[in-house]
CSV table of C-alpha atoms and ligand atoms in Angstrom, one decimal:
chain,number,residue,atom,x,y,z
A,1,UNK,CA,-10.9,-23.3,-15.3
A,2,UNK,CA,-10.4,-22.0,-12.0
A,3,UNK,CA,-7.6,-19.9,-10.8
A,4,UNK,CA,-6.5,-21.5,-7.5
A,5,UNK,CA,-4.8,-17.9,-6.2
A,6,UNK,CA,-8.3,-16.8,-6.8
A,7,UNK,CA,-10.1,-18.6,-4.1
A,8,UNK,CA,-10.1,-17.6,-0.5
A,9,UNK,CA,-8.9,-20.2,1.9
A,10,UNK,CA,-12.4,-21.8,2.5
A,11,UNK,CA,-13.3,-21.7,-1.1
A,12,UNK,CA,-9.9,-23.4,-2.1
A,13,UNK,CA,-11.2,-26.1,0.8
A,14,UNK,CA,-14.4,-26.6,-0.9
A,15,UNK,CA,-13.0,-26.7,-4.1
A,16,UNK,CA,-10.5,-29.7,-2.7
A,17,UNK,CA,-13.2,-31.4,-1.2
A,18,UNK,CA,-15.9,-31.2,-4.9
A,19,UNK,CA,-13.2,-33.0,-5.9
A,20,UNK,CA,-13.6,-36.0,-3.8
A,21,UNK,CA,-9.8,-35.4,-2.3
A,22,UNK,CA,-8.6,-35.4,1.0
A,23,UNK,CA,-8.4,-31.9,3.6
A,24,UNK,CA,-4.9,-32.2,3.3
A,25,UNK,CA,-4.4,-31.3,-0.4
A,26,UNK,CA,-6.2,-28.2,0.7
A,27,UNK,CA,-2.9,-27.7,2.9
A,28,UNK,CA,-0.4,-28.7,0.5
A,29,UNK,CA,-1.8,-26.3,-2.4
A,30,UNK,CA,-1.8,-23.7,0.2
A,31,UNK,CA,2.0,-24.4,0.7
A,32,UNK,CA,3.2,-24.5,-2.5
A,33,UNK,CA,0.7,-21.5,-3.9
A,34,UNK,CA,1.7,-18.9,-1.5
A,35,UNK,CA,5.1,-20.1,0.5
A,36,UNK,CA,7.0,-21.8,-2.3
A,37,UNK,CA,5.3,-19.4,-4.8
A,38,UNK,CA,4.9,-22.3,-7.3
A,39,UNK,CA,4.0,-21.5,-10.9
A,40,UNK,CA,2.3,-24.2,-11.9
A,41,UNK,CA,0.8,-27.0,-10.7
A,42,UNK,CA,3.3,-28.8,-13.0
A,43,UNK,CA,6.1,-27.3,-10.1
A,44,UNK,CA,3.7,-29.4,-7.5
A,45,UNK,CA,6.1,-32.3,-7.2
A,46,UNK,CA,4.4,-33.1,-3.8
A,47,UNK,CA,1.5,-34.0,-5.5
A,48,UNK,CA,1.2,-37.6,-7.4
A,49,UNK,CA,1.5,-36.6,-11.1
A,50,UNK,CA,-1.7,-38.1,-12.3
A,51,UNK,CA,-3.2,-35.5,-9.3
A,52,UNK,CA,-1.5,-32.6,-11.0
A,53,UNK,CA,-2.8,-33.1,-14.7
A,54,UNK,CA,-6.6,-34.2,-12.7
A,55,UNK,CA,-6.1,-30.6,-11.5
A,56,UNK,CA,-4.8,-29.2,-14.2
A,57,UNK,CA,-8.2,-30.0,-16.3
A,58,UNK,CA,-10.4,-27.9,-13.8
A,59,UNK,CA,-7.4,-25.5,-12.6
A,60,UNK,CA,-4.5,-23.2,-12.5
A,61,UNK,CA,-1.8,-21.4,-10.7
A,62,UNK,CA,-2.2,-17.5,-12.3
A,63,UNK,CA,0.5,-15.2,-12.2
A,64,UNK,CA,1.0,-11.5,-13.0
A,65,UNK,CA,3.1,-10.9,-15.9
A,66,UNK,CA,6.6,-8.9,-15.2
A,67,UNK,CA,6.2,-6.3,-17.8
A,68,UNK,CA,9.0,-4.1,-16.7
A,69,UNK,CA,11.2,-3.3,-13.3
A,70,UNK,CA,13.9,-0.5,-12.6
A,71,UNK,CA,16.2,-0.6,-10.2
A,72,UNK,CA,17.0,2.9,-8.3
A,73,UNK,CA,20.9,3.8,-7.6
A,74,UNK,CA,20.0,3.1,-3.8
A,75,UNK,CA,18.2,-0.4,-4.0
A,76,UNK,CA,15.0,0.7,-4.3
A,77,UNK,CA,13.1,-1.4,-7.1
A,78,UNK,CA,9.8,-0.2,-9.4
A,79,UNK,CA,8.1,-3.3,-11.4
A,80,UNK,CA,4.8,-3.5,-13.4
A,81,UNK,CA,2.9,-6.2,-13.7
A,82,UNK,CA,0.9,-7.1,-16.1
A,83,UNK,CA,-3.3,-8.3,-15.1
A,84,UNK,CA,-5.3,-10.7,-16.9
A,85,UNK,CA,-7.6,-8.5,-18.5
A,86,UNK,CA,-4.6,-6.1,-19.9
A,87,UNK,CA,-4.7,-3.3,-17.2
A,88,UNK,CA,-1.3,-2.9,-15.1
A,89,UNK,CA,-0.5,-1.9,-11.9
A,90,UNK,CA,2.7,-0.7,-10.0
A,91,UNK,CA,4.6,-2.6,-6.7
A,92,UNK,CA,7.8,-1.0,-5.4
A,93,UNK,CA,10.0,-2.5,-2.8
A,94,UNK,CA,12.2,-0.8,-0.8
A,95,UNK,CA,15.2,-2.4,1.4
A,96,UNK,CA,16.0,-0.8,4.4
A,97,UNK,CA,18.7,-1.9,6.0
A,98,UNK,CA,17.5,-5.1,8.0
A,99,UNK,CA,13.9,-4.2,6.7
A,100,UNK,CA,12.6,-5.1,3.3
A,101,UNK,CA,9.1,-3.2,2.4
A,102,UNK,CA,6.8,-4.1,-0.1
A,103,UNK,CA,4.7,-1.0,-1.0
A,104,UNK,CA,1.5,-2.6,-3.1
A,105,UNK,CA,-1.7,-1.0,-5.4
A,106,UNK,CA,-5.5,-2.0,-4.3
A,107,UNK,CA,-6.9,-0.4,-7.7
A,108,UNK,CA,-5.7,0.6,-11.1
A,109,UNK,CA,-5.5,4.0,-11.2
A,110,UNK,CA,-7.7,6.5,-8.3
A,111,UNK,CA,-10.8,8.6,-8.4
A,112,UNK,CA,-9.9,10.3,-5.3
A,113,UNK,CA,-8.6,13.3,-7.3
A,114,UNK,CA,-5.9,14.8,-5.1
A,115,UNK,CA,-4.8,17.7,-6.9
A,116,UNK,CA,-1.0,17.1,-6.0
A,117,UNK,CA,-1.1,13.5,-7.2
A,118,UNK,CA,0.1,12.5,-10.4
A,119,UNK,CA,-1.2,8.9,-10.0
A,120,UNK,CA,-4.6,10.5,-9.6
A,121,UNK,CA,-4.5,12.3,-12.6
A,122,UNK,CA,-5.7,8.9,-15.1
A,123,UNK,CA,-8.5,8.6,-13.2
A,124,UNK,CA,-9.8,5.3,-12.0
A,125,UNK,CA,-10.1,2.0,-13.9
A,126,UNK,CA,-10.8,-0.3,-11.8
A,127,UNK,CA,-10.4,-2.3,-8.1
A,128,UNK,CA,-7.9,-4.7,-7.3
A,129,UNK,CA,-9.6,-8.5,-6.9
A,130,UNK,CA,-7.6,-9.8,-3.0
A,131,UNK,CA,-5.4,-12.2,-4.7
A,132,UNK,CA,-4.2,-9.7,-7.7
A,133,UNK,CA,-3.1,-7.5,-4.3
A,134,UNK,CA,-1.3,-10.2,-2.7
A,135,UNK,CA,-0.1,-11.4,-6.4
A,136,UNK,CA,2.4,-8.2,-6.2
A,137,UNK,CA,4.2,-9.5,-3.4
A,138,UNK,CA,4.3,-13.1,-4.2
A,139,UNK,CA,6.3,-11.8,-7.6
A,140,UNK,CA,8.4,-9.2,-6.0
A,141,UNK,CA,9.2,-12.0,-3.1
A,142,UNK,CA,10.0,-14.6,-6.2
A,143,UNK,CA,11.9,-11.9,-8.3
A,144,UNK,CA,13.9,-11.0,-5.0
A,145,UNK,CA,14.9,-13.9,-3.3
A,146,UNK,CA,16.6,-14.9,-1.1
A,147,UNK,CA,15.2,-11.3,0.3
A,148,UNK,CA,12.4,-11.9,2.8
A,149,UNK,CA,9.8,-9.3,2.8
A,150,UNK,CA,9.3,-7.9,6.3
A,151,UNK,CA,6.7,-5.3,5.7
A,152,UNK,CA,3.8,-4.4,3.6
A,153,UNK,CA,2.0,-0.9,2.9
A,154,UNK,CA,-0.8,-0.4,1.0
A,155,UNK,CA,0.6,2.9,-0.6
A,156,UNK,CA,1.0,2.3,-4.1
A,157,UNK,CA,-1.7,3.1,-6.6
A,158,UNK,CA,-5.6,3.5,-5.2
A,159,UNK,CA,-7.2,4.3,-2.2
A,160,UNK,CA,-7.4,1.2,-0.2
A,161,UNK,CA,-10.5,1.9,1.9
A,162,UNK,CA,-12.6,2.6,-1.4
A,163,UNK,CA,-11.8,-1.5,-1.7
A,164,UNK,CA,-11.9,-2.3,1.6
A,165,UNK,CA,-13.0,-6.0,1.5
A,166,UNK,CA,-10.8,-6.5,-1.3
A,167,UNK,CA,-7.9,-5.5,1.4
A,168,UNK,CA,-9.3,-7.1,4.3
A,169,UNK,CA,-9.1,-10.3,2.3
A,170,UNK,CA,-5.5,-9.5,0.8
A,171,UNK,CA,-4.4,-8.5,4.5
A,172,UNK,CA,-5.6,-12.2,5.6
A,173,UNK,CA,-3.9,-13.9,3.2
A,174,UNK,CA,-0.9,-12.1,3.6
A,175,UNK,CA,-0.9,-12.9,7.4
A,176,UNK,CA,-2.0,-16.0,7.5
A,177,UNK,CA,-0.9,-18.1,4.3
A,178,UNK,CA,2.4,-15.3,3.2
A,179,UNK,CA,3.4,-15.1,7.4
A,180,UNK,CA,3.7,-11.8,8.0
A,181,UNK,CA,2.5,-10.0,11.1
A,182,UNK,CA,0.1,-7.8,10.8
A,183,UNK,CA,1.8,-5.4,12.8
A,184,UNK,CA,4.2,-5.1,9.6
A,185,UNK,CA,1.1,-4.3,8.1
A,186,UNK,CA,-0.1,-0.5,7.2
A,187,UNK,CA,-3.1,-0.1,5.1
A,188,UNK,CA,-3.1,4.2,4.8
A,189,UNK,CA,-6.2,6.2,3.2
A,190,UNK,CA,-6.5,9.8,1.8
A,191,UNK,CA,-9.1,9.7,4.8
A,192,UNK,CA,-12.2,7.8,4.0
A,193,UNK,CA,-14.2,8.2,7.6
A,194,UNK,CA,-16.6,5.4,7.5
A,195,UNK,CA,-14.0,2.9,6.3
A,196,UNK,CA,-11.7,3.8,9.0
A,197,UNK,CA,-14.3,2.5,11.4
A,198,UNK,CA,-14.5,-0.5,9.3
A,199,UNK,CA,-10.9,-1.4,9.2
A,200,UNK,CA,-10.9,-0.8,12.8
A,201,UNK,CA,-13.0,-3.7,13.0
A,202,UNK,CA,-10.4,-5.6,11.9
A,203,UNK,CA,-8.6,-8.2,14.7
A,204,UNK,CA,-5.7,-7.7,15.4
A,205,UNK,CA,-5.9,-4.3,13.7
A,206,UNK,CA,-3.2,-3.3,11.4
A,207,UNK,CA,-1.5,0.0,11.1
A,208,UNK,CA,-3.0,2.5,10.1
A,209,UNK,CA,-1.6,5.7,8.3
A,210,UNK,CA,-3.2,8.7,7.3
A,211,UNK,CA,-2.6,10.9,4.5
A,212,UNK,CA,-3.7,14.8,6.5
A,213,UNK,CA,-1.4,17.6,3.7
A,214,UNK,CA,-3.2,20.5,5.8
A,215,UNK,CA,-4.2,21.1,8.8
A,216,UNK,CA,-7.3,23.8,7.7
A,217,UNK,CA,-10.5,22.4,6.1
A,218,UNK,CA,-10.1,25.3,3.4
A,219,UNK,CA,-6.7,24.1,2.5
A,220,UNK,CA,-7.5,20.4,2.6
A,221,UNK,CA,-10.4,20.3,0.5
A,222,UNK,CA,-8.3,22.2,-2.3
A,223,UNK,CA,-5.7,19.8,-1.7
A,224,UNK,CA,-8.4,16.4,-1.7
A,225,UNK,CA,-11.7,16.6,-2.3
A,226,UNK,CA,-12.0,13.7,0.1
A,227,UNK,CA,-12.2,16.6,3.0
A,228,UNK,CA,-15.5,17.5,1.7
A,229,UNK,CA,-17.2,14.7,2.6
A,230,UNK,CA,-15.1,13.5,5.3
A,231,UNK,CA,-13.8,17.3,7.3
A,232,UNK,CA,-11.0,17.3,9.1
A,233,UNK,CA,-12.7,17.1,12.6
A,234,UNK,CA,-14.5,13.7,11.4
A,235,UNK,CA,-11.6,12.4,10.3
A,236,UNK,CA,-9.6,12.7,13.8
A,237,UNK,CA,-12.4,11.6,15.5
A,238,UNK,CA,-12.0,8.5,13.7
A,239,UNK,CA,-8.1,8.7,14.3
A,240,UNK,CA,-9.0,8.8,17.9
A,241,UNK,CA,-11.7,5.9,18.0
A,242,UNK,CA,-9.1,3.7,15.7
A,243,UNK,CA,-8.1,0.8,18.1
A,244,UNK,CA,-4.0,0.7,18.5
A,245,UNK,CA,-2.1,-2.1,20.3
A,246,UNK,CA,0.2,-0.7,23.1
A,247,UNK,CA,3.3,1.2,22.2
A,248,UNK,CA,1.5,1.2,18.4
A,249,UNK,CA,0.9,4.8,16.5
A,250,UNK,CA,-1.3,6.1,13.9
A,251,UNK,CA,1.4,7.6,11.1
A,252,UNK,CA,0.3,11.3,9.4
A,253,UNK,CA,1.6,12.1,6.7
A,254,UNK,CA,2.0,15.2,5.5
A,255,UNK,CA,3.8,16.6,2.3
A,256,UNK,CA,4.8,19.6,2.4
A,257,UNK,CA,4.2,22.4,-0.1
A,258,UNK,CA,6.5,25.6,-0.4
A,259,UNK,CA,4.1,28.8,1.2
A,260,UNK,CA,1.1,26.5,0.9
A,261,UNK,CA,1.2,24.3,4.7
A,262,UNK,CA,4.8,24.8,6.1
A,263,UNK,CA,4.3,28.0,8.2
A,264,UNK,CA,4.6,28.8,11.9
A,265,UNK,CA,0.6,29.1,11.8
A,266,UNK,CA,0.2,25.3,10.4
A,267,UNK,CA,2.4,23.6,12.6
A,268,UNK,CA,0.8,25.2,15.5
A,269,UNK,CA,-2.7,23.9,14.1
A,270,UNK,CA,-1.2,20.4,13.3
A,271,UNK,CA,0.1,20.0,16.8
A,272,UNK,CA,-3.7,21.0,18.4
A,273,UNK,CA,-5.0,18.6,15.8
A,274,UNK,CA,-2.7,15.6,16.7
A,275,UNK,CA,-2.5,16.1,20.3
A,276,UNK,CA,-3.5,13.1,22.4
A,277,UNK,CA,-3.4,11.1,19.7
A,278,UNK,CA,-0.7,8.2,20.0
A,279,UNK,CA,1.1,9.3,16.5
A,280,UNK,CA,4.3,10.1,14.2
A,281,UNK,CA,4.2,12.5,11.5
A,282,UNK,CA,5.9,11.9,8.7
A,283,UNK,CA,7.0,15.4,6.7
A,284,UNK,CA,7.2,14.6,2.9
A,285,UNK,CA,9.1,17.3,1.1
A,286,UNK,CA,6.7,17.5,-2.0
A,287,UNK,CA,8.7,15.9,-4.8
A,288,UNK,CA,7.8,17.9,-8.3
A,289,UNK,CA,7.0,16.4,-11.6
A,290,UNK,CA,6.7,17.6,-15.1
A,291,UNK,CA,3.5,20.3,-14.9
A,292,UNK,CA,3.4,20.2,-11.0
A,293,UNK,CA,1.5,23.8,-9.8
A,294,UNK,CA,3.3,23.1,-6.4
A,295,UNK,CA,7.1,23.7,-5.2
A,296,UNK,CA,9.1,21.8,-2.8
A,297,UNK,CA,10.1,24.2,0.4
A,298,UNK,CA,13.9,25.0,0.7
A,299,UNK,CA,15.8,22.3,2.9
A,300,UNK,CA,15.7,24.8,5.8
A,301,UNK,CA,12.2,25.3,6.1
A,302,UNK,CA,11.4,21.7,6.1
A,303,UNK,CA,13.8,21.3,9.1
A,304,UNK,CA,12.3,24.8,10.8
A,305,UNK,CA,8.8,22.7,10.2
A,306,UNK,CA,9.8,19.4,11.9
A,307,UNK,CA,11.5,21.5,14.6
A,308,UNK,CA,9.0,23.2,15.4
A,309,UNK,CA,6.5,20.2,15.6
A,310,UNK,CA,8.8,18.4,17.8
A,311,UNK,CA,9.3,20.9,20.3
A,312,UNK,CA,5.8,21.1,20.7
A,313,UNK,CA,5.9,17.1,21.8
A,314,UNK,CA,4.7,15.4,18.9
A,315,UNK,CA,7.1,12.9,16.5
A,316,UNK,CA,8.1,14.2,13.3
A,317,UNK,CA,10.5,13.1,10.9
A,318,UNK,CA,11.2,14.3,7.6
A,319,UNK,CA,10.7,11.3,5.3
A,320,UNK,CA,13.9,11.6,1.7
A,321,UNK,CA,12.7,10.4,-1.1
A,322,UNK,CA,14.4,7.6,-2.8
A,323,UNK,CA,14.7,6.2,-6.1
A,324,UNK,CA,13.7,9.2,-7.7
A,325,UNK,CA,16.3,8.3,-10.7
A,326,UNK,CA,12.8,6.0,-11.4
A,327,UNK,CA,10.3,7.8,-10.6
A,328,UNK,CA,8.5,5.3,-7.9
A,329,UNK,CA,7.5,8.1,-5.5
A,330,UNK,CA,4.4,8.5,-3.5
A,331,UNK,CA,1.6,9.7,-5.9
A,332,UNK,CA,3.7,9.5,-8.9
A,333,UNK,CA,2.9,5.9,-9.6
A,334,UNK,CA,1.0,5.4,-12.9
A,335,UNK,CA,0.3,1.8,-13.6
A,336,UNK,CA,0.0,0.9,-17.4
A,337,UNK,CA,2.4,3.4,-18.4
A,338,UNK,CA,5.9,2.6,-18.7
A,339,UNK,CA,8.4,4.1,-15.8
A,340,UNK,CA,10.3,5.2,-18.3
A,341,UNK,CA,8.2,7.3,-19.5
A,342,UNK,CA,6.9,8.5,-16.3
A,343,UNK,CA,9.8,9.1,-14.1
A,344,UNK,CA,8.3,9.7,-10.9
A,345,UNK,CA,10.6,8.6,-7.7
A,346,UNK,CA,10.3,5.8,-5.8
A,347,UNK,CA,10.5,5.6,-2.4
A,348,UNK,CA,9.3,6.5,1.0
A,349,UNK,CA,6.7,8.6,-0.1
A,350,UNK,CA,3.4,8.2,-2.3
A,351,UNK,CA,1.5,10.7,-3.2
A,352,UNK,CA,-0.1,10.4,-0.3
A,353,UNK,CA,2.1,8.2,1.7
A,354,UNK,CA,4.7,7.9,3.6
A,355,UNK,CA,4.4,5.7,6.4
A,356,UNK,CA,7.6,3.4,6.1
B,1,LIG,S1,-2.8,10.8,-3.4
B,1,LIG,FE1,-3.5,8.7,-3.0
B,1,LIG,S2,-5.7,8.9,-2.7
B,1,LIG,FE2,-5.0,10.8,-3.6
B,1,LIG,S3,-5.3,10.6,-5.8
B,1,LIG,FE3,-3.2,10.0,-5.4
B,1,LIG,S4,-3.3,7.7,-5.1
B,1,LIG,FE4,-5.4,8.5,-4.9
């Protein structure tokens, strides 16, 4: 049996055509799998019903399982979803006013071992397949609606350049068969150099955001071992090769640690780093959890920080948490495990992103 959400475009085509039918069934699937996210090929009613149960011998419709969802006091949303072979993975959406974002996971779990990141912290499991990635926001659109989803970010759970063709394939879909721009479209990374170049290969590219915490090598490799491999240097190099659209930015983040990266001396090195590049820095207040060796700096010092960024030329803003009443924030996501028992917050900012 074949899972129809599990076949690229071509493939479903093929599939369509092994069967001795028509090209347009290939179209009407298409419809009813990804813009009237149909169930079940029962739901087809476009489709003769002696087609459906001919289907329905070699095929199906496969869905995530809802396994549990909070809703934050300001309208931010956590769910977990259930996968076929048992794992789970987390999706928040967050409204914005006009703006509804849908913040997806490319893997269960992460091996990128950032030492601020809870979600890091169980290790990884496994990568996301494309259509279990563009599964998340075909729920959370169907659990939603009437709410249209006007942006996706690849921030939740995983580094999504570790599974890049998984995301190339998921960013596809969801441009082509979900409608939605790719310029609503922000795949970040933890800063995986080579990858970078490969995304940039993509056409039209989509955003790209960069997780940077430090703007020293010796501080950033504590921080993510990424920087080992990939120094700081490399990884701006590849910021400033990355292909942007006119009027389009790269997004740094940056989460800020009390007497760790928010002095005088780092955003002076942040601004010589960033300069040139077309960019917004987004300042993430580090938001503590249970065990955390880190401290979130005072109010005022997060405001000295973005001021003095900003008079230096360069867009900062300081990115509030939300839904931290559920614990869906950046880097605190933790698939398989009930948000209930691991409050994290939920909003703007992953562990290591924050590009909204
Ligand atoms: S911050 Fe991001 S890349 Fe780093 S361990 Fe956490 S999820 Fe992985």
């Amino acid at each position: 049996m074949v899972n129809l959400k599990s076949l690229a475009e071509e493939e479903l085509a093929g599939f369509v055509r092994s069967l001795g039918l028509p090209a347009y069934r290939t179209r009407q699937l298409l419809h009813w799998i990804y813009e009237k996210r149909a169930l079940s090929l029962q739901e087809m009613t476009v489709l003769p019903k002696a087609l459906r149960e001919r289907l329905s011998r070699a095929a199906y419709i496969g869905n995530l399982t809802l396994l549990d969802r909070s809703i934050s006091a300001d309208g931010a949303e956590k769910f977990l979803f259930g996968l076929d072979d048992g794992e789970a993975v987390e999706t928040v959406l967050i409204p914005e006013g006009s703006r509804t974002t849908i913040c997806v996971s490319s893997q269960v779990g992460c091996a990128m071992n950032c030492r601020f990141c809870l979600t890091g912290r169980g290790g990884f499991v496994r990568d996301l397949k494309a259509h279990e990635i563009v599964d998340q926001v075909i729920a959370v659109q169907r659990l939603c609606a009437p709410r249209a989803v006007t942006n996706i970010v690849f921030m939740g759970t995983g580094e999504p350049l570790k599974n890049l063709s998984n995301v190339i394939e998921a960013v596809r879909r969801m441009n082509g068969l979900l409608k939605i721009s790719r310029r609503r479209i922000t795949v970040s990374t933890s800063g995986v150099v080579p990858e970078i170049d490969r995304l940039a290969g993509m056409s039209p590219s989509v955003n790209l955001a960069v997780s940077l915490n430090a703007a020293t090598d010796e501080l950033r490799s504590l921080l993510m071992p990424v920087n080992r491999r990939y120094p700081i240097r490399s990884l701006i190099s590849a910021c400033r090769r990355y292909p942007l659209e006119p009027r389009r930015r790269i997004t740094f983040e940056y989460i800020l640690f009390d007497g760790l990266n928010d002095s005088k001396r780092d955003a002076q090195r942040l601004v010589g780093l960033l300069r040139g590049i077309p960019s917004k820095l987004n300042l993430i207040p580090f938001n503590p959890y249970d065990g955390a060796e880190f401290r979130r700096p005072a109010d005022g010092k997060v405001e000295a920080f973005r001021d003095m960024i900003q008079s230096r030329g360069i867009t900062a803003v300081v990115r509030k948490s939300r839904g931290r009443d559920i614990l869906a924030a950046c880097g605190q996501l933790r698939g398989g495990q009930s948000p209930r028992e691991h409050p994290v917050c939920m909003s703007e900012t992953t562990s290591c992103r924050a590009a909204l």
